[in-house]
Rosetta silent file (secondary structure, phi, psi, omega in degrees, C-alpha in Angstrom):
SEQUENCE: MRVFERPDFDRSLRTVLLIVAAAIVAWPAHAEVRTITWQDLMPEQAPFEDPFEELTGAQLVDLSDAARVRHRLANGRLVSEDAREDLADYERKLTAQGVDIDGLLARRAEITEKRRQAAEAVMPSLEGANVRIAGYVLPIEFEGDKVTEFLLVPYVGACIHVPPPPANQIVHVSIKGGFETSGLFAPVWVDGAMSTGLASQNLRLVDGAADVSVGYRLVAKSVESYRQ
SCORE:     score description
SCORE:     0.000 S_00000001
   1 L     0.000  131.815  178.524 -213.796  -77.244  -57.323 S_00000001
   2 L   -84.929  136.085  176.978 -211.583  -74.209  -57.314 S_00000001
   3 L   -94.572  127.771 -179.101 -208.331  -74.500  -55.416 S_00000001
   4 L   -75.496  117.775 -176.909 -207.445  -71.413  -53.406 S_00000001
   5 L   -97.813  141.387  177.189 -203.954  -70.375  -54.467 S_00000001
   6 L  -124.417   78.319 -173.670 -201.506  -68.441  -52.258 S_00000001
   7 H   -58.965  -39.514 -178.882 -198.718  -67.412  -54.664 S_00000001
   8 H   -65.040  -40.561  179.387 -196.898  -65.176  -52.145 S_00000001
   9 H   -64.849  -42.403 -179.291 -196.898  -67.944  -49.556 S_00000001
  10 H   -62.530  -43.375  179.670 -195.654  -70.493  -52.125 S_00000001
  11 H   -63.584  -41.744  179.160 -192.831  -68.232  -53.219 S_00000001
  12 H   -63.372  -41.767  179.908 -191.780  -67.611  -49.606 S_00000001
  13 H   -63.600  -43.361  179.329 -191.889  -71.325  -48.846 S_00000001
  14 H   -62.294  -38.762  179.379 -189.753  -72.141  -51.890 S_00000001
  15 H   -62.936  -45.226  179.337 -187.225  -69.484  -50.843 S_00000001
  16 H   -61.434  -44.600 -178.731 -186.988  -70.907  -47.317 S_00000001
  17 H   -63.212  -38.722  178.491 -186.582  -74.446  -48.641 S_00000001
  18 H   -65.032  -40.409  179.263 -183.811  -73.334  -51.007 S_00000001
  19 H   -64.757  -44.234  179.467 -181.961  -71.580  -48.173 S_00000001
  20 H   -63.273  -42.722  179.887 -182.269  -74.629  -45.912 S_00000001
  21 H   -62.954  -42.074  178.933 -181.091  -76.950  -48.701 S_00000001
  22 H   -64.251  -39.021  179.658 -178.086  -74.753  -49.415 S_00000001
  23 H   -65.667  -38.817  179.483 -177.221  -74.642  -45.728 S_00000001
  24 H   -64.675  -41.269  179.727 -177.439  -78.438  -45.479 S_00000001
  25 H   -65.767  -41.315 -175.600 -175.131  -78.831  -48.474 S_00000001
  26 H   -80.027  -23.027 -171.680 -172.615  -76.294  -47.153 S_00000001
  27 H   -55.433  -48.344 -176.979 -172.709  -77.368  -43.510 S_00000001
  28 H   -58.013  -41.131 -178.131 -170.255  -80.283  -43.570 S_00000001
  29 H   -65.456  -39.208 -177.446 -167.483  -78.244  -45.194 S_00000001
  30 H   -79.221  -30.274 -174.442 -167.876  -75.385  -42.733 S_00000001
  31 H   -81.251  -24.953 -175.584 -168.444  -77.565  -39.686 S_00000001
  32 L   -66.693  129.433  177.376 -165.459  -79.860  -40.153 S_00000001
  33 L  -106.370  125.355 -176.619 -162.542  -78.979  -37.873 S_00000001
  34 E  -103.991  122.525  175.331 -159.141  -80.013  -39.150 S_00000001
  35 E   -80.764  123.865 -176.930 -156.333  -80.673  -36.683 S_00000001
  36 L  -123.307  163.801  175.586 -153.116  -79.286  -38.133 S_00000001
  37 L  -113.314  172.944  179.304 -149.455  -79.093  -37.173 S_00000001
  38 H   -65.379  -29.870  177.736 -146.959  -76.289  -37.645 S_00000001
  39 H   -63.403  -31.412 -179.945 -145.552  -78.115  -40.645 S_00000001
  40 H   -67.253  -15.854 -179.906 -148.966  -77.752  -42.316 S_00000001
  41 H   -85.242   -7.545 -175.398 -148.510  -73.968  -42.274 S_00000001
  42 L  -108.546  112.175  177.428 -145.423  -74.145  -44.502 S_00000001
  43 L   -65.089  153.508  173.960 -145.964  -74.588  -48.257 S_00000001
  44 L   -68.608  132.682 -178.106 -143.546  -76.773  -50.152 S_00000001
  45 L  -115.724  147.098  173.645 -140.857  -74.592  -51.669 S_00000001
  46 L   -63.614  126.611 -177.488 -138.563  -75.219  -54.584 S_00000001
  47 L   -63.178  146.105  175.592 -135.204  -76.030  -52.985 S_00000001
  48 L  -138.134  151.655 -179.000 -132.426  -73.514  -53.414 S_00000001
  49 L   -73.876  126.061  177.813 -128.755  -73.591  -52.579 S_00000001
  50 L  -122.559   92.869 -175.718 -127.984  -71.689  -49.383 S_00000001
  51 H   -65.173  -19.379 -179.913 -124.201  -71.647  -48.916 S_00000001
  52 H   -69.941  -23.732  179.352 -124.539  -69.853  -45.582 S_00000001
  53 H   -68.220  -18.383 -179.876 -126.072  -72.994  -44.061 S_00000001
  54 H   -82.374  -10.095 -177.514 -122.720  -74.730  -44.455 S_00000001
  55 L   -85.596  150.534  174.177 -120.985  -72.247  -42.138 S_00000001
  56 L   -78.857  169.681  177.996 -120.543  -72.745  -38.415 S_00000001
  57 H   -60.137  -41.981 -179.951 -121.867  -70.239  -35.917 S_00000001
  58 H   -65.342  -38.351  178.859 -118.390  -68.826  -35.362 S_00000001
  59 H   -66.902  -38.335  177.488 -117.814  -68.460  -39.109 S_00000001
  60 H   -62.959  -40.245  178.912 -121.104  -66.604  -39.524 S_00000001
  61 H   -64.837  -46.645  179.797 -120.103  -64.178  -36.776 S_00000001
  62 H   -62.407  -40.954  179.746 -116.665  -63.573  -38.324 S_00000001
  63 H   -65.083  -41.629  178.806 -118.183  -63.118  -41.778 S_00000001
  64 H   -63.084  -43.207  179.257 -120.745  -60.658  -40.427 S_00000001
  65 H   -65.326  -40.715  177.784 -118.071  -58.644  -38.626 S_00000001
  66 H   -63.117  -42.509 -179.870 -115.892  -58.621  -41.734 S_00000001
  67 H   -63.659  -38.414 -179.728 -118.830  -57.458  -43.873 S_00000001
  68 H   -63.125  -46.002 -179.799 -119.599  -54.651  -41.422 S_00000001
  69 H   -67.485  -41.449  177.888 -116.038  -53.249  -41.538 S_00000001
  70 H   -59.367  -41.298 -179.522 -115.873  -53.651  -45.325 S_00000001
  71 H   -62.109  -42.878  178.608 -119.140  -51.748  -45.660 S_00000001
  72 H   -62.080  -43.431  179.340 -117.793  -48.859  -43.608 S_00000001
  73 H   -64.100  -43.011 -178.039 -114.630  -48.732  -45.713 S_00000001
  74 H   -64.594  -26.530 -178.670 -116.581  -48.888  -48.986 S_00000001
  75 L   -99.504   12.275  175.580 -118.720  -45.926  -47.897 S_00000001
  76 L    69.382   21.951 -179.682 -115.778  -43.814  -46.851 S_00000001
  77 L   -86.726  157.252 -177.218 -116.631  -43.915  -43.183 S_00000001
  78 L   -67.331  127.774  178.797 -114.042  -43.615  -40.455 S_00000001
  79 L  -128.152  125.663 -177.529 -112.566  -46.997  -39.486 S_00000001
  80 L   -69.020  161.695  178.560 -110.109  -47.318  -36.630 S_00000001
  81 H   -64.210  -36.190  178.005 -106.776  -49.041  -37.025 S_00000001
  82 H   -61.996  -41.058  179.764 -107.925  -51.734  -34.582 S_00000001
  83 H   -65.514  -36.911  178.212 -110.998  -52.422  -36.765 S_00000001
  84 H   -65.708  -40.758  178.422 -108.779  -52.720  -39.851 S_00000001
  85 H   -66.260  -39.051  177.105 -106.545  -55.211  -38.043 S_00000001
  86 H   -61.392  -42.754  179.400 -109.624  -57.169  -36.931 S_00000001
  87 H   -59.045  -44.718  179.403 -110.820  -57.268  -40.535 S_00000001
  88 H   -62.382  -37.886  177.835 -107.494  -58.678  -41.672 S_00000001
  89 H   -65.764  -44.986  178.650 -107.711  -61.331  -38.937 S_00000001
  90 H   -58.126  -45.427 -176.323 -111.257  -62.306  -39.938 S_00000001
  91 H   -67.042  -39.905  178.208 -110.227  -62.619  -43.569 S_00000001
  92 H   -64.488  -45.282 -177.600 -107.122  -64.685  -42.815 S_00000001
  93 H   -63.910  -48.576 -177.638 -109.040  -67.016  -40.524 S_00000001
  94 H   -65.470  -41.099  179.240 -112.000  -67.525  -42.876 S_00000001
  95 H   -63.189  -40.946  178.753 -109.787  -68.007  -45.925 S_00000001
  96 H   -63.850  -26.943  179.564 -107.717  -70.620  -44.067 S_00000001
  97 L   -89.358    4.786  177.277 -110.975  -72.459  -43.295 S_00000001
  98 L    82.771   17.341 -179.482 -111.932  -72.530  -46.964 S_00000001
  99 L   -87.685  126.604  178.811 -114.633  -69.869  -46.757 S_00000001
 100 L   -85.355   90.209 -174.062 -115.137  -67.876  -49.967 S_00000001
 101 H   -60.941  -52.658 -177.320 -115.677  -64.457  -48.401 S_00000001
 102 H   -62.475  -41.264 -179.705 -116.169  -62.484  -51.624 S_00000001
 103 H   -63.974  -42.020 -179.937 -118.429  -65.133  -53.145 S_00000001
 104 H   -67.585  -45.362 -179.064 -120.662  -65.324  -50.081 S_00000001
 105 H   -65.468  -31.453  178.138 -120.987  -61.567  -49.657 S_00000001
 106 H   -67.497  -27.153 -177.780 -121.815  -61.205  -53.359 S_00000001
 107 H   -99.887    1.905 -173.732 -124.760  -63.605  -52.914 S_00000001
 108 H   -59.312  -46.306 -179.198 -125.956  -62.264  -49.580 S_00000001
 109 H   -63.530  -41.654  179.451 -128.792  -60.118  -50.999 S_00000001
 110 H   -61.571  -47.961 -178.074 -129.982  -62.946  -53.274 S_00000001
 111 H   -67.882  -37.964  177.822 -130.071  -65.524  -50.468 S_00000001
 112 H   -59.659  -41.954 -179.870 -131.721  -63.070  -48.073 S_00000001
 113 H   -67.461  -40.602  178.451 -134.538  -62.503  -50.572 S_00000001
 114 H   -65.547  -39.026  176.964 -135.072  -66.230  -51.131 S_00000001
 115 H   -64.165  -40.500  179.459 -135.190  -66.796  -47.380 S_00000001
 116 H   -61.714  -45.263 -179.773 -137.723  -63.973  -47.022 S_00000001
 117 H   -61.195  -42.134  179.453 -139.980  -65.465  -49.694 S_00000001
 118 H   -65.699  -38.390 -177.548 -139.830  -68.881  -48.026 S_00000001
 119 H   -70.751  -29.602 -175.239 -140.556  -67.403  -44.595 S_00000001
 120 H   -96.790   -5.595 -178.967 -143.577  -65.414  -45.778 S_00000001
 121 L   -70.308  133.990  179.638 -145.218  -68.071  -47.968 S_00000001
 122 L  -121.332  168.437 -179.530 -148.571  -69.282  -46.619 S_00000001
 123 L   -91.377  108.414  179.675 -150.987  -72.084  -47.476 S_00000001
 124 H   -58.188  -30.150 -177.603 -153.909  -70.688  -49.544 S_00000001
 125 H   -66.225  -14.704  179.544 -155.967  -73.789  -48.702 S_00000001
 126 H   -87.971   -6.133  178.255 -156.130  -72.649  -45.060 S_00000001
 127 L   -63.334  119.553  179.365 -158.016  -69.459  -45.918 S_00000001
 128 L    79.399    0.166 -177.152 -161.371  -69.697  -44.125 S_00000001
 129 L   -76.643  145.973  171.975 -160.660  -73.200  -42.788 S_00000001
 130 E   -88.990  118.741 -172.558 -161.777  -74.291  -39.335 S_00000001
 131 E  -129.932  164.249  174.807 -158.667  -75.636  -37.654 S_00000001
 132 E  -133.044  125.147 -175.893 -157.336  -76.921  -34.367 S_00000001
 133 E  -144.320  145.210  178.659 -153.666  -76.343  -33.558 S_00000001
 134 E  -103.472  145.442  177.940 -151.462  -76.587  -30.486 S_00000001
 135 E  -172.805 -162.858 -176.182 -148.798  -74.057  -29.551 S_00000001
 136 E  -117.800  142.037 -173.092 -147.538  -71.624  -26.954 S_00000001
 137 E   -89.268  127.181  171.278 -149.183  -68.355  -25.878 S_00000001
 138 E  -120.885   94.400 -171.939 -147.399  -65.025  -26.172 S_00000001
 139 E   -63.411  144.165  175.076 -150.015  -62.496  -24.893 S_00000001
 140 E  -130.661  -20.981  177.459 -150.375  -59.096  -26.575 S_00000001
 141 E  -140.494  144.096 -178.634 -153.778  -57.770  -25.424 S_00000001
 142 E  -129.944  153.999  163.648 -155.742  -58.136  -22.179 S_00000001
 143 E  -125.170  102.964 -172.693 -159.178  -57.379  -20.771 S_00000001
 144 L    65.826 -124.390  178.890 -158.644  -57.382  -17.042 S_00000001
 145 L   -93.718    2.296 -175.626 -156.917  -60.648  -16.208 S_00000001
 146 E  -103.372  142.331  177.302 -157.964  -62.333  -19.449 S_00000001
 147 E   -85.167  125.448  178.679 -155.980  -62.545  -22.664 S_00000001
 148 E  -106.684  -22.446  175.978 -157.977  -61.411  -25.704 S_00000001
 149 E  -140.967  142.100  177.917 -155.194  -61.435  -28.301 S_00000001
 150 E  -157.822  161.939  171.070 -151.979  -63.392  -28.465 S_00000001
 151 E   -94.575  128.178  174.220 -149.373  -64.802  -30.790 S_00000001
 152 E   -94.443  122.342 -175.139 -149.424  -68.568  -31.033 S_00000001
 153 E  -125.755  159.278 -171.115 -145.858  -69.770  -31.563 S_00000001
 154 L   -84.513  -10.111 -179.243 -144.316  -73.234  -32.066 S_00000001
 155 L  -152.020  156.318  179.683 -141.755  -73.221  -29.255 S_00000001
 156 L   -67.751  134.535  178.484 -141.040  -71.670  -25.867 S_00000001
 157 L    96.043   -6.542 -179.035 -138.960  -68.501  -26.045 S_00000001
 158 L   -58.925  136.239  176.043 -139.992  -67.508  -29.575 S_00000001
 159 L    76.880   -1.632 -178.961 -139.736  -63.750  -30.251 S_00000001
 160 L  -115.150  114.324  176.984 -137.983  -63.033  -26.942 S_00000001
 161 L    62.863    5.748  177.297 -134.253  -62.185  -27.067 S_00000001
 162 L  -138.132  159.298  175.187 -133.891  -64.324  -30.213 S_00000001
 163 L   -56.745  140.359 -179.308 -134.902  -63.807  -33.856 S_00000001
 164 L   -68.637  161.977  173.737 -138.625  -64.571  -34.252 S_00000001
 165 L   -63.470  166.836  174.011 -139.831  -67.633  -36.158 S_00000001
 166 L   -56.957  155.698 -178.881 -140.709  -67.196  -39.845 S_00000001
 167 H   -56.455  -34.874 -179.071 -143.961  -65.356  -40.485 S_00000001
 168 H   -80.881   11.156  173.633 -145.612  -68.616  -41.560 S_00000001
 169 H  -121.509   23.058  176.089 -144.820  -70.064  -38.145 S_00000001
 170 L  -133.919  132.954  178.178 -146.710  -67.406  -36.164 S_00000001
 171 E  -119.977  124.572  175.245 -150.497  -67.181  -35.758 S_00000001
 172 E   -87.061  115.803 -174.718 -152.190  -64.033  -34.437 S_00000001
 173 E  -110.366  136.436  171.256 -155.142  -65.262  -32.363 S_00000001
 174 E  -125.681  144.863  179.207 -158.080  -63.237  -31.054 S_00000001
 175 E  -141.581  124.209 -178.591 -160.839  -64.562  -28.812 S_00000001
 176 E   -64.614  130.378  179.901 -163.977  -62.710  -27.771 S_00000001
 177 E    86.249  -17.626  177.293 -164.239  -62.412  -24.008 S_00000001
 178 E    74.318  179.166  176.871 -160.686  -63.624  -23.540 S_00000001
 179 E  -149.795  157.688  178.991 -159.388  -66.557  -21.534 S_00000001
 180 L   -88.804  132.417 -178.674 -157.297  -67.065  -18.427 S_00000001
 181 L  -115.116  152.518 -179.802 -153.744  -68.240  -19.008 S_00000001
 182 L   -80.070   -7.256  178.260 -151.316  -69.880  -16.632 S_00000001
 183 L   145.406 -177.816  179.695 -148.529  -67.571  -17.800 S_00000001
 184 L   -60.604  133.147  179.646 -146.149  -66.680  -20.609 S_00000001
 185 L    63.882   31.808  173.748 -145.751  -69.485  -23.164 S_00000001
 186 L   -65.494  135.586  179.044 -148.554  -71.555  -21.670 S_00000001
 187 E   -78.800  132.900 -176.691 -149.245  -74.569  -23.938 S_00000001
 188 E  -142.284  160.104  163.873 -152.754  -74.520  -25.444 S_00000001
 189 E  -101.783  137.780  178.304 -155.053  -75.978  -28.065 S_00000001
 190 E  -124.892  131.348  174.823 -156.817  -73.365  -30.203 S_00000001
 191 E  -115.259  137.517  175.475 -159.936  -73.951  -32.333 S_00000001
 192 E   168.024 -173.758 -177.133 -161.221  -71.405  -34.823 S_00000001
 193 E   -91.374  127.137 -176.216 -161.422  -69.916  -38.294 S_00000001
 194 E   -95.986  144.734  169.294 -158.099  -69.286  -40.009 S_00000001
 195 E  -133.503  156.263 -173.507 -157.230  -66.519  -42.457 S_00000001
 196 E  -118.179  160.654  177.098 -153.992  -65.987  -44.366 S_00000001
 197 E   132.607  136.006 -176.148 -151.908  -63.010  -45.398 S_00000001
 198 E   -69.336  135.560  176.735 -148.785  -61.253  -44.208 S_00000001
 199 E  -147.134  163.347  178.142 -149.221  -58.630  -41.480 S_00000001
 200 E  -110.931  131.768 -178.965 -147.073  -56.866  -38.909 S_00000001
 201 E  -121.490  125.447  178.796 -147.878  -57.187  -35.219 S_00000001
 202 E   -79.167  124.571 -178.566 -146.328  -54.951  -32.571 S_00000001
 203 E  -110.807  117.976 -179.102 -145.107  -57.030  -29.663 S_00000001
 204 E  -100.626  122.370  179.642 -144.540  -55.186  -26.381 S_00000001
 205 E  -118.413  173.171 -178.439 -142.187  -56.822  -23.914 S_00000001
 206 L   -58.650  -39.254 -174.985 -140.761  -55.804  -20.566 S_00000001
 207 L   -99.879   17.165  176.809 -137.515  -54.641  -22.145 S_00000001
 208 E   143.712 -169.334 -179.243 -139.007  -52.963  -25.221 S_00000001
 209 E  -133.292  155.768  179.831 -141.182  -53.428  -28.289 S_00000001
 210 E  -153.365  150.546  174.711 -140.679  -54.912  -31.727 S_00000001
 211 E   -90.326  129.617 -177.749 -142.675  -55.472  -34.916 S_00000001
 212 E  -117.536  131.583  177.181 -143.145  -59.150  -35.759 S_00000001
 213 E   -78.817  131.540 -176.626 -144.249  -60.438  -39.164 S_00000001
 214 E  -124.673  133.035 -177.420 -147.260  -62.769  -38.932 S_00000001
 215 E   -96.841  -18.001 -175.757 -148.528  -65.015  -41.722 S_00000001
 216 E  -135.588  151.955  172.230 -151.815  -66.243  -40.231 S_00000001
 217 E  -128.835  148.937 -177.923 -154.714  -64.943  -38.170 S_00000001
 218 E  -142.973  124.892  173.423 -157.242  -67.035  -36.280 S_00000001
 219 E   -92.399  109.615 -170.335 -160.528  -66.037  -34.658 S_00000001
 220 E   -81.622  137.390  168.418 -160.760  -68.552  -31.840 S_00000001
 221 E   -87.844  -31.457  178.846 -163.923  -70.302  -30.752 S_00000001
 222 E  -153.851  149.976  171.873 -162.074  -71.877  -27.843 S_00000001
 223 E  -133.203  123.896 -177.668 -158.700  -71.908  -26.163 S_00000001
 224 E  -136.784  156.786  179.319 -157.940  -74.716  -23.727 S_00000001
 225 E   -56.537  142.986 -175.747 -154.925  -76.085  -21.907 S_00000001
 226 L   -65.353  127.107  171.888 -152.846  -78.408  -24.025 S_00000001
 227 L  -140.965  130.427  178.715 -153.725  -82.080  -23.779 S_00000001
 228 L   -69.853    0.000    0.000 -152.595  -84.669  -26.297 S_00000001
């Protein structure tokens, strides 16, 4: 007895079965949602000495003011007699407190660069990961009354009237169709696909606009009010 063969059908069936098998194998990795914290967004960094961390707030202000006047003098710019007297006061006060003014200013560029690298470092393992994270909403785009894009930040007040958090502590979130929020800095849970990489996001506030460095982006599947 001859068996009727359908080679095209067999090939199509094998292709479908291979696609289904691959999808079954890949599904668990893609479907798993990992709950993360803000600490999980910060890679471990090699420790470095930061002598500025040992200064008080008042000492940092005095050092900054002294550096500003010194810079003007070094560049031949006009400096008033009052500013020169202030500089002498800053230097006397800081020296009496044991602050090495020249040593700190000489290392300022080096420490600034190390801080920048630490602030912009992201976790490569989060690229493409499905995550769930809680934070506070800072809206940046609307459709009607719904928020379609926002910055997710780790604490209330971030980016407003104070220096923003490090780039690796800000997530730019977009959600199709938007969601209704209870107001500025509303606490939420966000679920979605994460991507990594430094970007600049323009943040428009009532009293002006500013560019904020962002280390992560997330396409949200859902945004819901925060519940532990």
